[in-house]
Tab-separated table of C-alpha atoms and ligand atoms in Angstrom:
chain	number	residue	atom	x	y	z
K	16	MET	CA	-24.694	-19.008	3.821
K	17	LYS	CA	-22.131	-20.030	6.457
K	18	THR	CA	-18.367	-19.754	6.740
K	19	ASP	CA	-15.551	-19.613	9.303
K	20	VAL	CA	-14.300	-16.173	8.283
K	21	ALA	CA	-16.319	-13.556	6.390
K	22	ILE	CA	-13.946	-11.257	4.515
K	23	ILE	CA	-15.243	-7.834	3.467
K	24	GLY	CA	-13.266	-6.540	0.462
K	25	GLY	CA	-11.502	-8.404	-2.336
K	26	GLY	CA	-8.442	-6.185	-2.708
K	27	PRO	CA	-4.955	-7.540	-1.956
K	28	ALA	CA	-5.560	-7.773	1.826
K	29	GLY	CA	-8.836	-9.701	1.544
K	30	LEU	CA	-7.616	-12.052	-1.192
K	31	LEU	CA	-4.313	-12.834	0.535
K	32	LEU	CA	-6.062	-13.525	3.836
K	33	SER	CA	-8.561	-15.812	2.110
K	34	GLN	CA	-5.757	-17.642	0.328
K	35	LEU	CA	-3.704	-18.243	3.512
K	36	LEU	CA	-6.765	-19.381	5.503
K	37	MET	CA	-8.115	-21.676	2.782
K	38	LYS	CA	-4.709	-23.322	2.400
K	39	ALA	CA	-4.925	-24.169	6.118
K	40	GLY	CA	-8.399	-25.698	5.687
K	41	ILE	CA	-10.378	-22.720	7.062
K	42	SER	CA	-13.441	-21.687	5.056
K	43	THR	CA	-13.912	-18.101	3.836
K	44	VAL	CA	-16.339	-16.016	1.808
K	45	VAL	CA	-15.051	-12.778	0.233
K	46	LEU	CA	-17.593	-9.996	-0.395
K	47	GLU	CA	-16.359	-7.432	-2.951
K	48	ARG	CA	-18.305	-4.360	-4.027
K	49	GLN	CA	-16.692	-3.994	-7.454
K	50	SER	CA	-16.297	-6.333	-10.438
K	51	ARG	CA	-13.097	-8.333	-10.834
K	52	ASP	CA	-12.140	-6.298	-13.920
K	53	TYR	CA	-12.537	-3.076	-11.973
K	54	VAL	CA	-10.320	-4.327	-9.118
K	55	LEU	CA	-7.687	-5.390	-11.672
K	56	SER	CA	-7.758	-2.033	-13.471
K	57	ARG	CA	-6.554	-0.061	-10.423
K	58	ILE	CA	-2.916	0.975	-10.796
K	59	ARG	CA	-1.404	1.299	-7.340
K	60	ALA	CA	1.677	0.107	-5.481
K	61	GLY	CA	4.818	-1.220	-7.132
K	62	VAL	CA	7.399	-2.142	-4.476
K	63	LEU	CA	7.224	-5.316	-2.358
K	64	GLU	CA	9.238	-5.704	0.840
K	65	SER	CA	11.163	-8.956	1.289
K	66	GLY	CA	8.624	-10.067	3.954
K	67	THR	CA	5.746	-9.504	1.520
K	68	VAL	CA	7.577	-11.546	-1.124
K	69	GLN	CA	8.049	-14.387	1.370
K	70	LEU	CA	4.406	-14.269	2.461
K	71	LEU	CA	3.194	-14.404	-1.153
K	72	GLN	CA	5.426	-17.435	-1.699
K	73	GLU	CA	4.018	-19.127	1.399
K	74	ALA	CA	0.535	-18.424	0.040
K	75	GLY	CA	1.498	-20.294	-3.155
K	76	VAL	CA	1.293	-17.212	-5.379
K	77	GLY	CA	5.010	-16.491	-5.861
K	78	ALA	CA	5.806	-18.214	-9.169
K	79	ARG	CA	5.043	-15.400	-11.650
K	80	MET	CA	6.442	-12.776	-9.252
K	81	GLN	CA	9.735	-14.703	-9.097
K	82	ALA	CA	9.842	-15.013	-12.892
K	83	GLU	CA	8.700	-11.512	-13.879
K	84	GLY	CA	9.383	-9.296	-10.835
K	85	ILE	CA	12.570	-7.236	-10.758
K	86	PRO	CA	14.707	-7.492	-7.596
K	87	HIS	CA	16.134	-4.084	-6.619
K	88	HIS	CA	19.300	-3.828	-4.540
K	89	GLY	CA	19.124	-0.079	-3.980
K	90	CYS	CA	17.404	3.209	-4.811
K	91	LEU	CA	18.492	6.797	-5.428
K	92	LEU	CA	17.551	9.982	-3.601
K	93	SER	CA	18.355	13.173	-5.470
K	94	SER	CA	18.375	16.798	-4.448
K	95	ASP	CA	18.894	19.136	-7.388
K	96	ASP	CA	21.842	17.355	-8.999
K	97	GLN	CA	23.283	15.654	-5.932
K	98	ILE	CA	22.531	11.926	-5.938
K	99	ILE	CA	22.638	9.659	-2.880
K	100	ARG	CA	22.455	5.913	-3.459
K	101	ILE	CA	20.947	3.747	-0.735
K	102	ASP	CA	22.466	0.300	-1.182
K	103	PHE	CA	19.931	-2.021	0.462
K	104	VAL	CA	22.085	-5.144	0.334
K	105	GLU	CA	25.200	-3.458	1.735
K	106	SER	CA	23.202	-1.478	4.341
K	107	CYS	CA	20.884	-4.155	5.722
K	108	GLY	CA	21.385	-7.354	3.727
K	109	LYS	CA	17.913	-7.173	2.162
K	110	GLN	CA	16.358	-6.213	-1.161
K	111	VAL	CA	12.904	-5.328	-2.507
K	112	MET	CA	10.944	-6.654	-5.476
K	113	VAL	CA	9.377	-4.405	-8.094
K	114	TYR	CA	6.132	-6.149	-9.062
K	115	GLY	CA	2.858	-4.273	-9.431
K	116	GLN	CA	-0.109	-4.562	-7.087
K	117	THR	CA	-2.267	-5.318	-10.137
K	118	GLU	CA	-0.149	-8.406	-10.850
K	119	VAL	CA	-0.186	-9.508	-7.183
K	120	THR	CA	-3.994	-9.238	-7.229
K	121	ARG	CA	-4.255	-11.128	-10.530
K	122	ASP	CA	-2.057	-13.949	-9.130
K	123	LEU	CA	-4.239	-14.109	-6.003
K	124	TYR	CA	-7.434	-14.394	-8.066
K	125	THR	CA	-5.893	-17.220	-10.127
K	126	ALA	CA	-4.819	-19.099	-6.987
K	127	GLN	CA	-8.191	-18.517	-5.296
K	128	ASP	CA	-10.027	-19.825	-8.367
K	129	ALA	CA	-7.868	-22.970	-8.249
K	130	LEU	CA	-8.860	-23.532	-4.593
K	131	GLY	CA	-12.549	-23.029	-5.446
K	132	ALA	CA	-12.800	-19.848	-3.354
K	133	ARG	CA	-16.174	-18.195	-2.809
K	134	ILE	CA	-15.639	-14.605	-3.950
K	135	LEU	CA	-18.830	-12.639	-4.580
K	136	HIS	CA	-18.442	-9.540	-6.764
K	137	GLY	CA	-20.848	-6.650	-7.087
K	138	VAL	CA	-22.197	-6.979	-3.540
K	139	ALA	CA	-24.033	-3.982	-2.045
K	140	ASP	CA	-25.567	-2.912	1.275
K	141	VAL	CA	-22.995	-4.786	3.377
K	142	VAL	CA	-23.866	-4.505	7.089
K	143	LEU	CA	-22.020	-6.155	9.991
K	144	HIS	CA	-24.215	-7.551	12.800
K	145	ASP	CA	-23.693	-8.800	16.358
K	146	VAL	CA	-19.943	-8.263	16.138
K	147	GLN	CA	-19.658	-8.350	19.934
K	148	SER	CA	-21.418	-11.724	20.169
K	149	ASP	CA	-20.191	-15.303	19.543
K	150	ALA	CA	-22.373	-15.492	16.424
K	151	PRO	CA	-21.739	-12.486	14.192
K	152	PHE	CA	-23.193	-12.275	10.683
K	153	VAL	CA	-23.040	-10.067	7.626
K	154	SER	CA	-26.034	-9.066	5.522
K	155	PHE	CA	-25.713	-7.887	1.915
K	156	THR	CA	-27.370	-7.774	-1.480
K	157	HIS	CA	-25.990	-9.866	-4.341
K	158	GLU	CA	-27.575	-10.238	-7.788
K	159	GLY	CA	-30.767	-8.674	-6.466
K	160	GLN	CA	-31.071	-11.118	-3.540
K	161	HIS	CA	-30.796	-10.070	0.089
K	162	GLN	CA	-28.451	-12.534	1.813
K	163	ARG	CA	-27.127	-13.410	5.241
K	164	LEU	CA	-23.625	-14.789	5.850
K	165	GLU	CA	-23.110	-16.420	9.252
K	166	CYS	CA	-19.537	-16.698	10.455
K	167	GLN	CA	-17.224	-17.033	13.428
K	168	PHE	CA	-15.062	-14.020	12.621
K	169	ILE	CA	-15.188	-11.002	10.294
K	170	ALA	CA	-12.116	-9.538	8.584
K	171	GLY	CA	-12.611	-5.915	7.499
K	172	CYS	CA	-10.393	-5.658	4.398
K	173	ASP	CA	-12.544	-3.091	2.592
K	174	GLY	CA	-10.117	-0.201	2.271
K	175	PHE	CA	-10.300	3.366	3.537
K	176	HIS	CA	-13.879	4.004	2.326
K	177	GLY	CA	-15.324	0.659	3.443
K	178	VAL	CA	-18.045	-0.144	5.985
K	179	SER	CA	-15.976	-2.175	8.466
K	180	ARG	CA	-14.150	0.610	10.287
K	181	PRO	CA	-17.338	2.659	10.889
K	182	SER	CA	-18.898	-0.505	12.393
K	183	ILE	CA	-16.652	0.050	15.423
K	184	PRO	CA	-18.649	2.468	17.610
K	185	ALA	CA	-17.432	6.069	17.358
K	186	GLU	CA	-16.919	6.312	21.134
K	187	VAL	CA	-14.510	3.337	21.009
K	188	ARG	CA	-12.589	4.422	17.929
K	189	ARG	CA	-9.667	6.817	18.041
K	190	GLU	CA	-8.498	8.168	14.687
K	191	PHE	CA	-5.168	9.864	14.010
K	192	GLU	CA	-4.843	11.789	10.763
K	193	LYS	CA	-2.503	14.052	8.845
K	194	VAL	CA	-3.527	15.359	5.440
K	195	TYR	CA	-0.700	16.703	3.259
K	196	PRO	CA	-1.222	19.893	1.232
K	197	PHE	CA	-0.422	18.271	-2.145
K	198	GLY	CA	-1.104	15.191	-4.260
K	199	TRP	CA	0.807	12.934	-6.648
K	200	LEU	CA	0.044	13.043	-10.354
K	201	GLY	CA	1.047	9.636	-11.711
K	202	ILE	CA	1.365	8.261	-15.215
K	203	LEU	CA	2.022	4.823	-16.614
K	204	SER	CA	3.731	4.677	-20.005
K	205	GLN	CA	4.952	1.938	-22.287
K	206	THR	CA	8.548	3.171	-22.289
K	207	PRO	CA	11.786	1.824	-20.799
K	208	PRO	CA	12.370	3.108	-17.222
K	209	ALA	CA	14.506	6.249	-16.829
K	210	HIS	CA	17.000	4.380	-14.663
K	211	GLU	CA	17.508	0.824	-13.474
K	212	GLU	CA	16.716	1.823	-9.862
K	213	LEU	CA	13.917	4.006	-8.447
K	214	ILE	CA	14.752	7.715	-8.117
K	215	TYR	CA	13.091	9.810	-5.373
K	216	ALA	CA	13.793	13.433	-6.326
K	217	ASN	CA	13.609	16.413	-4.008
K	218	HIS	CA	13.541	19.536	-6.172
K	219	GLN	CA	12.600	23.145	-5.557
K	220	ARG	CA	9.839	22.751	-8.179
K	221	GLY	CA	8.452	19.820	-6.165
K	222	PHE	CA	8.984	16.093	-5.583
K	223	ALA	CA	9.235	13.563	-8.421
K	224	LEU	CA	9.545	9.762	-8.487
K	225	ALA	CA	10.799	7.604	-11.340
K	226	SER	CA	9.539	4.051	-10.886
K	227	MET	CA	8.664	1.121	-13.139
K	228	ARG	CA	6.620	-2.013	-13.581
K	229	ASN	CA	8.837	-3.879	-16.042
K	230	ARG	CA	11.550	-3.293	-18.642
K	231	ASN	CA	9.145	-1.535	-20.990
K	232	LEU	CA	6.608	-0.079	-18.569
K	233	SER	CA	7.434	3.023	-16.540
K	234	ARG	CA	5.574	4.620	-13.655
K	235	TYR	CA	6.313	8.280	-12.872
K	236	TYR	CA	4.891	10.689	-10.321
K	237	ILE	CA	5.178	14.426	-9.697
K	238	GLN	CA	3.972	16.395	-6.704
K	239	VAL	CA	1.097	18.738	-7.691
K	240	PRO	CA	-1.117	21.189	-5.768
K	241	LEU	CA	-4.403	19.672	-4.546
K	242	THR	CA	-6.268	22.122	-6.769
K	243	ASP	CA	-4.790	20.613	-9.980
K	244	LYS	CA	-6.966	18.352	-12.137
K	245	VAL	CA	-5.761	15.523	-14.373
K	246	GLU	CA	-7.193	17.419	-17.390
K	247	ASP	CA	-4.823	20.327	-16.577
K	248	TRP	CA	-1.863	18.107	-17.443
K	249	SER	CA	-1.146	17.131	-21.054
K	250	ASP	CA	1.394	14.342	-21.514
K	251	ALA	CA	3.912	16.885	-22.879
K	252	ALA	CA	3.498	19.136	-19.816
K	253	PHE	CA	3.955	16.132	-17.510
K	254	TRP	CA	7.186	15.006	-19.222
K	255	ASP	CA	8.609	18.551	-19.180
K	256	GLU	CA	7.896	18.941	-15.465
K	257	LEU	CA	9.229	15.473	-14.612
K	258	CYS	CA	12.459	16.148	-16.523
K	259	ALA	CA	12.900	19.512	-14.781
K	260	ARG	CA	12.802	17.742	-11.397
K	261	LEU	CA	14.901	14.621	-12.079
K	262	PRO	CA	18.735	14.792	-12.104
K	263	ALA	CA	19.857	16.356	-15.428
K	264	GLU	CA	21.824	13.299	-16.565
K	265	VAL	CA	18.736	11.092	-16.136
K	266	ALA	CA	16.360	13.610	-17.748
K	267	LYS	CA	18.662	13.843	-20.792
K	268	THR	CA	18.066	10.222	-21.795
K	269	LEU	CA	14.498	9.790	-20.510
K	270	VAL	CA	12.210	8.211	-23.125
K	271	ARG	CA	8.819	9.925	-23.449
K	272	GLY	CA	5.657	8.245	-24.729
K	273	ALA	CA	1.881	8.337	-24.548
K	274	SER	CA	0.401	7.868	-21.070
K	275	ILE	CA	-1.687	4.700	-20.618
K	276	GLU	CA	-3.042	5.904	-17.282
K	277	LYS	CA	-2.976	9.282	-15.583
K	278	SER	CA	-4.434	10.052	-12.153
K	279	ILE	CA	-4.000	12.215	-9.063
K	280	ALA	CA	-3.848	10.684	-5.571
K	281	PRO	CA	-4.075	12.804	-2.409
K	282	LEU	CA	-1.529	12.089	0.354
K	283	ARG	CA	-2.647	11.205	3.847
K	284	SER	CA	-1.422	9.524	7.022
K	285	PHE	CA	-4.220	7.853	8.993
K	286	VAL	CA	-4.491	5.272	11.777
K	287	CYS	CA	-7.580	3.836	13.470
K	288	GLU	CA	-7.229	2.360	16.942
K	289	PRO	CA	-8.230	-0.262	17.937
K	290	MET	CA	-7.886	-2.545	14.908
K	291	GLN	CA	-10.197	-5.139	16.486
K	292	TRP	CA	-13.647	-4.924	18.018
K	293	GLY	CA	-15.319	-8.045	19.296
K	294	ARG	CA	-15.093	-10.515	16.406
K	295	LEU	CA	-14.216	-7.864	13.797
K	296	PHE	CA	-10.569	-7.466	12.757
K	297	LEU	CA	-9.435	-4.641	10.442
K	298	CYS	CA	-6.668	-5.239	7.891
K	299	GLY	CA	-4.844	-2.943	5.443
K	300	ASP	CA	-6.249	0.385	4.243
K	301	ALA	CA	-9.436	-0.181	6.262
K	302	ALA	CA	-7.338	0.589	9.358
K	303	HIS	CA	-4.523	2.806	8.108
K	304	ILE	CA	-3.290	4.911	5.193
K	305	VAL	CA	0.268	6.074	4.497
K	306	PRO	CA	1.515	8.573	1.939
K	307	PRO	CA	3.108	6.509	-0.867
K	308	THR	CA	6.597	8.048	-0.447
K	309	GLY	CA	7.825	5.082	1.620
K	310	ALA	CA	6.104	2.436	-0.587
K	311	LYS	CA	4.456	0.992	2.522
K	312	GLY	CA	0.663	0.806	1.832
K	313	LEU	CA	0.450	-2.622	0.243
K	314	ASN	CA	3.244	-3.974	2.438
K	315	LEU	CA	1.419	-2.974	5.617
K	316	ALA	CA	-1.712	-4.696	4.328
K	317	ALA	CA	0.426	-7.837	3.888
K	318	SER	CA	1.922	-7.680	7.400
K	319	ASP	CA	-1.565	-7.238	8.932
K	320	VAL	CA	-2.671	-10.308	6.991
K	321	PHE	CA	0.351	-12.229	8.260
K	322	TYR	CA	-0.535	-11.509	11.922
K	323	LEU	CA	-4.263	-12.079	11.439
K	324	SER	CA	-3.955	-15.321	9.452
K	325	ARG	CA	-1.569	-16.751	12.054
K	326	ALA	CA	-3.904	-15.754	14.909
K	327	LEU	CA	-7.042	-17.109	13.195
K	328	LYS	CA	-5.277	-20.402	12.466
K	329	ALA	CA	-4.258	-20.731	16.137
K	330	GLN	CA	-7.841	-20.010	17.222
K	331	LEU	CA	-9.723	-22.095	14.668
K	332	LEU	CA	-7.346	-25.044	14.354
K	333	GLN	CA	-5.947	-25.318	17.910
K	334	GLY	CA	-8.503	-23.423	19.995
K	335	ASP	CA	-5.752	-21.039	21.137
K	336	GLY	CA	-7.082	-17.454	21.239
K	337	ALA	CA	-3.996	-15.732	22.702
K	338	ALA	CA	-2.644	-14.418	19.375
K	339	LEU	CA	-6.079	-13.230	18.245
K	340	ALA	CA	-6.468	-11.191	21.443
K	341	GLN	CA	-3.103	-9.574	20.667
K	342	TYR	CA	-3.741	-8.992	16.938
K	343	GLY	CA	-4.481	-5.251	17.133
K	344	ALA	CA	-1.568	-4.426	19.418
K	345	GLU	CA	0.874	-6.510	17.369
K	346	ALA	CA	-0.217	-5.040	14.016
K	347	LEU	CA	-0.357	-1.457	15.324
K	348	ALA	CA	3.224	-1.552	16.607
K	349	ARG	CA	4.434	-2.210	13.064
K	350	VAL	CA	1.889	0.205	11.543
K	351	TRP	CA	3.190	3.121	13.628
K	352	GLN	CA	6.788	2.375	12.586
K	353	ALA	CA	5.724	2.556	8.938
K	354	MET	CA	3.705	5.735	9.675
K	355	ARG	CA	6.803	7.431	11.041
K	356	PHE	CA	8.956	6.298	8.108
K	357	SER	CA	6.418	7.353	5.442
K	358	TRP	CA	5.929	10.732	7.133
K	359	SER	CA	9.684	11.345	7.407
K	360	MET	CA	10.316	10.408	3.738
K	361	THR	CA	7.415	12.664	2.715
K	362	THR	CA	8.564	15.666	4.761
K	363	MET	CA	12.198	15.253	3.669
K	364	LEU	CA	11.426	15.085	-0.052
K	365	HIS	CA	8.427	17.367	-0.792
K	366	GLN	CA	7.969	21.113	-1.093
K	367	PHE	CA	5.356	22.387	1.382
K	368	PRO	CA	3.397	25.557	0.495
K	369	ASP	CA	4.224	27.240	3.832
K	370	GLN	CA	7.809	26.002	4.048
K	371	SER	CA	10.160	28.455	5.778
K	372	ALA	CA	13.898	28.911	5.241
K	373	PHE	CA	14.320	26.950	8.493
K	374	ASP	CA	12.283	24.009	7.155
K	375	LEU	CA	14.354	23.958	3.957
K	376	ARG	CA	17.608	23.758	5.932
K	377	ILE	CA	16.201	20.884	8.017
K	378	GLN	CA	15.322	19.047	4.786
K	379	ARG	CA	18.766	19.699	3.391
K	380	VAL	CA	20.531	18.473	6.524
K	381	GLY	CA	18.412	15.306	6.423
K	382	LEU	CA	19.709	14.535	2.946
K	383	GLU	CA	23.280	15.540	3.883
K	384	THR	CA	23.159	13.147	6.827
K	385	LEU	CA	22.167	10.334	4.477
K	386	ALA	CA	24.999	11.237	2.105
K	387	ALA	CA	27.556	11.293	4.933
K	388	SER	CA	26.452	8.519	7.264
K	389	ALA	CA	26.352	4.795	6.541
K	390	GLU	CA	24.354	4.416	9.785
K	391	ALA	CA	21.667	6.809	8.501
K	392	ARG	CA	21.490	4.921	5.187
K	393	LYS	CA	21.210	1.639	7.115
K	394	LEU	CA	18.199	2.939	9.076
K	395	LEU	CA	16.493	4.087	5.888
K	396	ALA	CA	17.265	0.804	4.097
K	397	GLU	CA	15.917	-1.276	7.011
K	398	SER	CA	12.610	0.592	6.975
K	399	TYR	CA	12.328	0.669	3.186
K	400	CYS	CA	13.021	-3.066	2.794
K	401	GLY	CA	10.652	-3.776	5.681
K	402	LEU	CA	10.978	-4.281	9.416
K	403	PRO	CA	10.717	-7.939	10.489
K	404	TYR	CA	7.247	-9.290	11.369
J	19	LIG	P1	-7.940	-1.870	-1.213
J	19	LIG	O1	-6.950	-2.193	-2.272
J	19	LIG	O2	-8.521	-0.508	-1.200
J	19	LIG	O3	-9.098	-2.955	-1.308
J	19	LIG	C1	-10.295	-2.824	-0.588
J	19	LIG	C2	-11.379	-3.527	-1.364
J	19	LIG	O4	-12.604	-3.428	-0.633
J	19	LIG	C3	-13.646	-3.116	-1.544
J	19	LIG	N1	-14.748	-2.475	-0.779
J	19	LIG	C4	-15.875	-3.102	-0.426
J	19	LIG	N2	-16.304	-4.353	-0.615
J	19	LIG	C5	-17.517	-4.691	-0.131
J	19	LIG	N3	-18.320	-3.826	0.547
J	19	LIG	C6	-17.933	-2.557	0.772
J	19	LIG	N4	-18.710	-1.712	1.439
J	19	LIG	C7	-16.660	-2.146	0.275
J	19	LIG	N5	-15.962	-0.995	0.315
J	19	LIG	C8	-14.811	-1.215	-0.318
J	19	LIG	C9	-12.999	-2.227	-2.576
J	19	LIG	O5	-13.714	-2.228	-3.804
J	19	LIG	C10	-11.628	-2.868	-2.714
J	19	LIG	O6	-11.560	-3.834	-3.736
J	19	LIG	O7	-7.343	-2.128	0.260
J	19	LIG	P2	-6.305	-3.271	0.778
J	19	LIG	O8	-6.698	-4.611	0.271
J	19	LIG	O9	-6.164	-3.002	2.215
J	19	LIG	O10	-4.927	-2.950	0.046
J	19	LIG	C11	-4.192	-1.800	0.357
J	19	LIG	C12	-3.504	-1.243	-0.880
J	19	LIG	O11	-4.395	-1.256	-1.991
J	19	LIG	C13	-3.025	0.174	-0.618
J	19	LIG	O12	-2.371	0.276	0.637
J	19	LIG	C14	-2.034	0.680	-1.644
J	19	LIG	O13	-2.464	0.514	-2.957
J	19	LIG	C15	-1.840	2.167	-1.346
J	19	LIG	N6	-1.390	2.871	-2.504
J	19	LIG	C16	-0.085	2.766	-2.808
J	19	LIG	N7	0.746	2.058	-1.982
J	19	LIG	C17	2.041	1.939	-2.270
J	19	LIG	O14	2.763	1.275	-1.513
J	19	LIG	N8	2.546	2.550	-3.426
J	19	LIG	C18	1.736	3.251	-4.291
J	19	LIG	O15	2.191	3.736	-5.308
J	19	LIG	C19	0.382	3.395	-3.991
J	19	LIG	N9	-0.456	4.087	-4.816
J	19	LIG	C20	-2.281	3.617	-3.305
J	19	LIG	C21	-1.785	4.208	-4.471
J	19	LIG	C22	-3.637	3.775	-2.954
J	19	LIG	C23	-4.517	4.528	-3.748
J	19	LIG	N10	-5.881	4.701	-3.282
J	19	LIG	C24	-6.423	3.883	-2.226
J	19	LIG	C25	-6.700	5.768	-3.614
J	19	LIG	C26	-2.662	4.928	-5.300
J	19	LIG	C27	-4.015	5.085	-4.943
J	19	LIG	C28	-4.890	5.847	-5.898
J	20	LIG	C1	5.139	2.820	-7.775
J	20	LIG	O1	5.886	2.231	-8.570
J	20	LIG	O2	3.937	2.992	-8.010
J	20	LIG	C2	5.712	3.349	-6.520
J	20	LIG	C3	6.989	2.987	-6.149
J	20	LIG	C4	7.528	3.493	-4.972
J	20	LIG	C5	6.781	4.343	-4.184
J	20	LIG	C6	5.498	4.683	-4.551
J	20	LIG	C7	4.949	4.190	-5.722
J	20	LIG	O3	7.329	4.839	-3.047
C-alpha cells in the first residue's frame, strides 16, 4: 500500500488531519487499533475553542455542531458560596462551543466516509521504519495479514499510549511531566444541566465541575483520591458529594438521575520535545497531555492539526518545506501556553493532600483577584476561549 501521509491513530487528531489533507487532494491512510464503535464510545472532552470550531467548519464537518452545539458566553468559578462569572464575550470578544468529542469524532467519520477515506480499524503491531530517510514506511497487521504502508510522511496521532512517540530515540526525546495526586470521577446522566453555564467549583471537600452535552444530558466531575475505584461510588454517593461542593443555590435545584457512564481519569501534565523527528510528526495526546481543568486537550490536538496540515500542504502541493521544518517549534509554543493555563486552573481550584495554610491563602487570593480585576478575568477568558493560532 502507498500513500502521501500515513496517519497512526483514528481519534479526533488523526481523523481531522486526514479530512483536511484529503480535501486538499493529498492521500492518507489512517491506521486505528480499535474498532469504530469503541472509538465512538469514549466519553471525553466537551468544550471547543472558537479556533477549533472554525477549523472544523473549514474541514466541512461543522453543520451538525452549528445546529446542535451550545454556544457559551461565560462560565462560573465558585469558592464555597462566592461565585465569580467570567464573561467571555465582554472580556475578550470570544465564546466557546459545548459539543462533545464523541460527536466531533462521529461527524469526522461521516465526512471521511463521504470522501472515500482509507481508515483501517483493528490494526496491530504498528511499527515505524526509516523515519529519518526520504522513504519511510509503516508495517502492521490487519485482518491477519502483515502489511507495509509506504509514505512520504508519518503523522503520529495515536494518543498518550501509542507507538509513535517512543519511535523517537530516547536520547533525542526530552519529556516533561507533572502527575497530580488526585483524579476526576465523572458521570454522564440523562438529566437537564445544573446551570446554563459550566461551574468550576473550588471547595474544601475537593473540586467539582458541572458541565453538559445538551439540554438533557449532563456531565459532572468530582475530584477523588487516586486510590478510589469507580465501584466505591454509588450514584447516590456521587450526587451527595457533588451537591456538597457546588454552590448551595445550584445544588438545591440539581436534578439527579441514573448514571449512563461513570469513570475515573488521572490528571497529568506532560510534554514531549521535539514533536518532529525526521519524517515523523506528533499531534495531540501523542505529544502532550493536560489536566482537563482548562478544557484544552482536544483543542490542542486541533491546533497541532492546523499547523501540521498547513505545513504538509505547503510541502506536498507547492514543494515549500519551510513550515514543515518549523512545525514542532510552532506547535510547542502554543502547547506550553496551554500547559501553563491548565496547571494554573488545576492548582487554583483543587485540594492538594499536602496543602499548607500558605497554599490555601495563595489559592484564595487567586480567586479574589479574578473577582476584583477585569484584567485578570480577561487573561483567563483569552486562554479559556483559545489563544490565536
Ligand atoms: P486520542 O483521542 O487518544 O486518539 C488516539 C487514537 O490512537 C489509537 N491508537 C493506536 N492506533 C494504532 N496503533 C497504535 N499503536 C495505537 N495506539 C493508540 C487509539 O485507539 C485512539 O483512537 O488522541 P487525540 O486524537 O490526540 O485526541 C486528544 C483528545 O482525545 C484528548 O486530548 C482529550 O480527550 C483529553 N481529555 C479531555 N480533554 C478535555 O479537553 N476535556 C475533557 O473532559 C477530557 N476528558 C480526556 C478526558 C482524555 C482521557 N484519556 C485520554 C484517558 C478523559 C479521558 C479518560
Ligand atoms: C466536559 O464537559 O467533559 C468538560 C468540560 C470542561 C472541562 C473539562 C471537561 O474543563
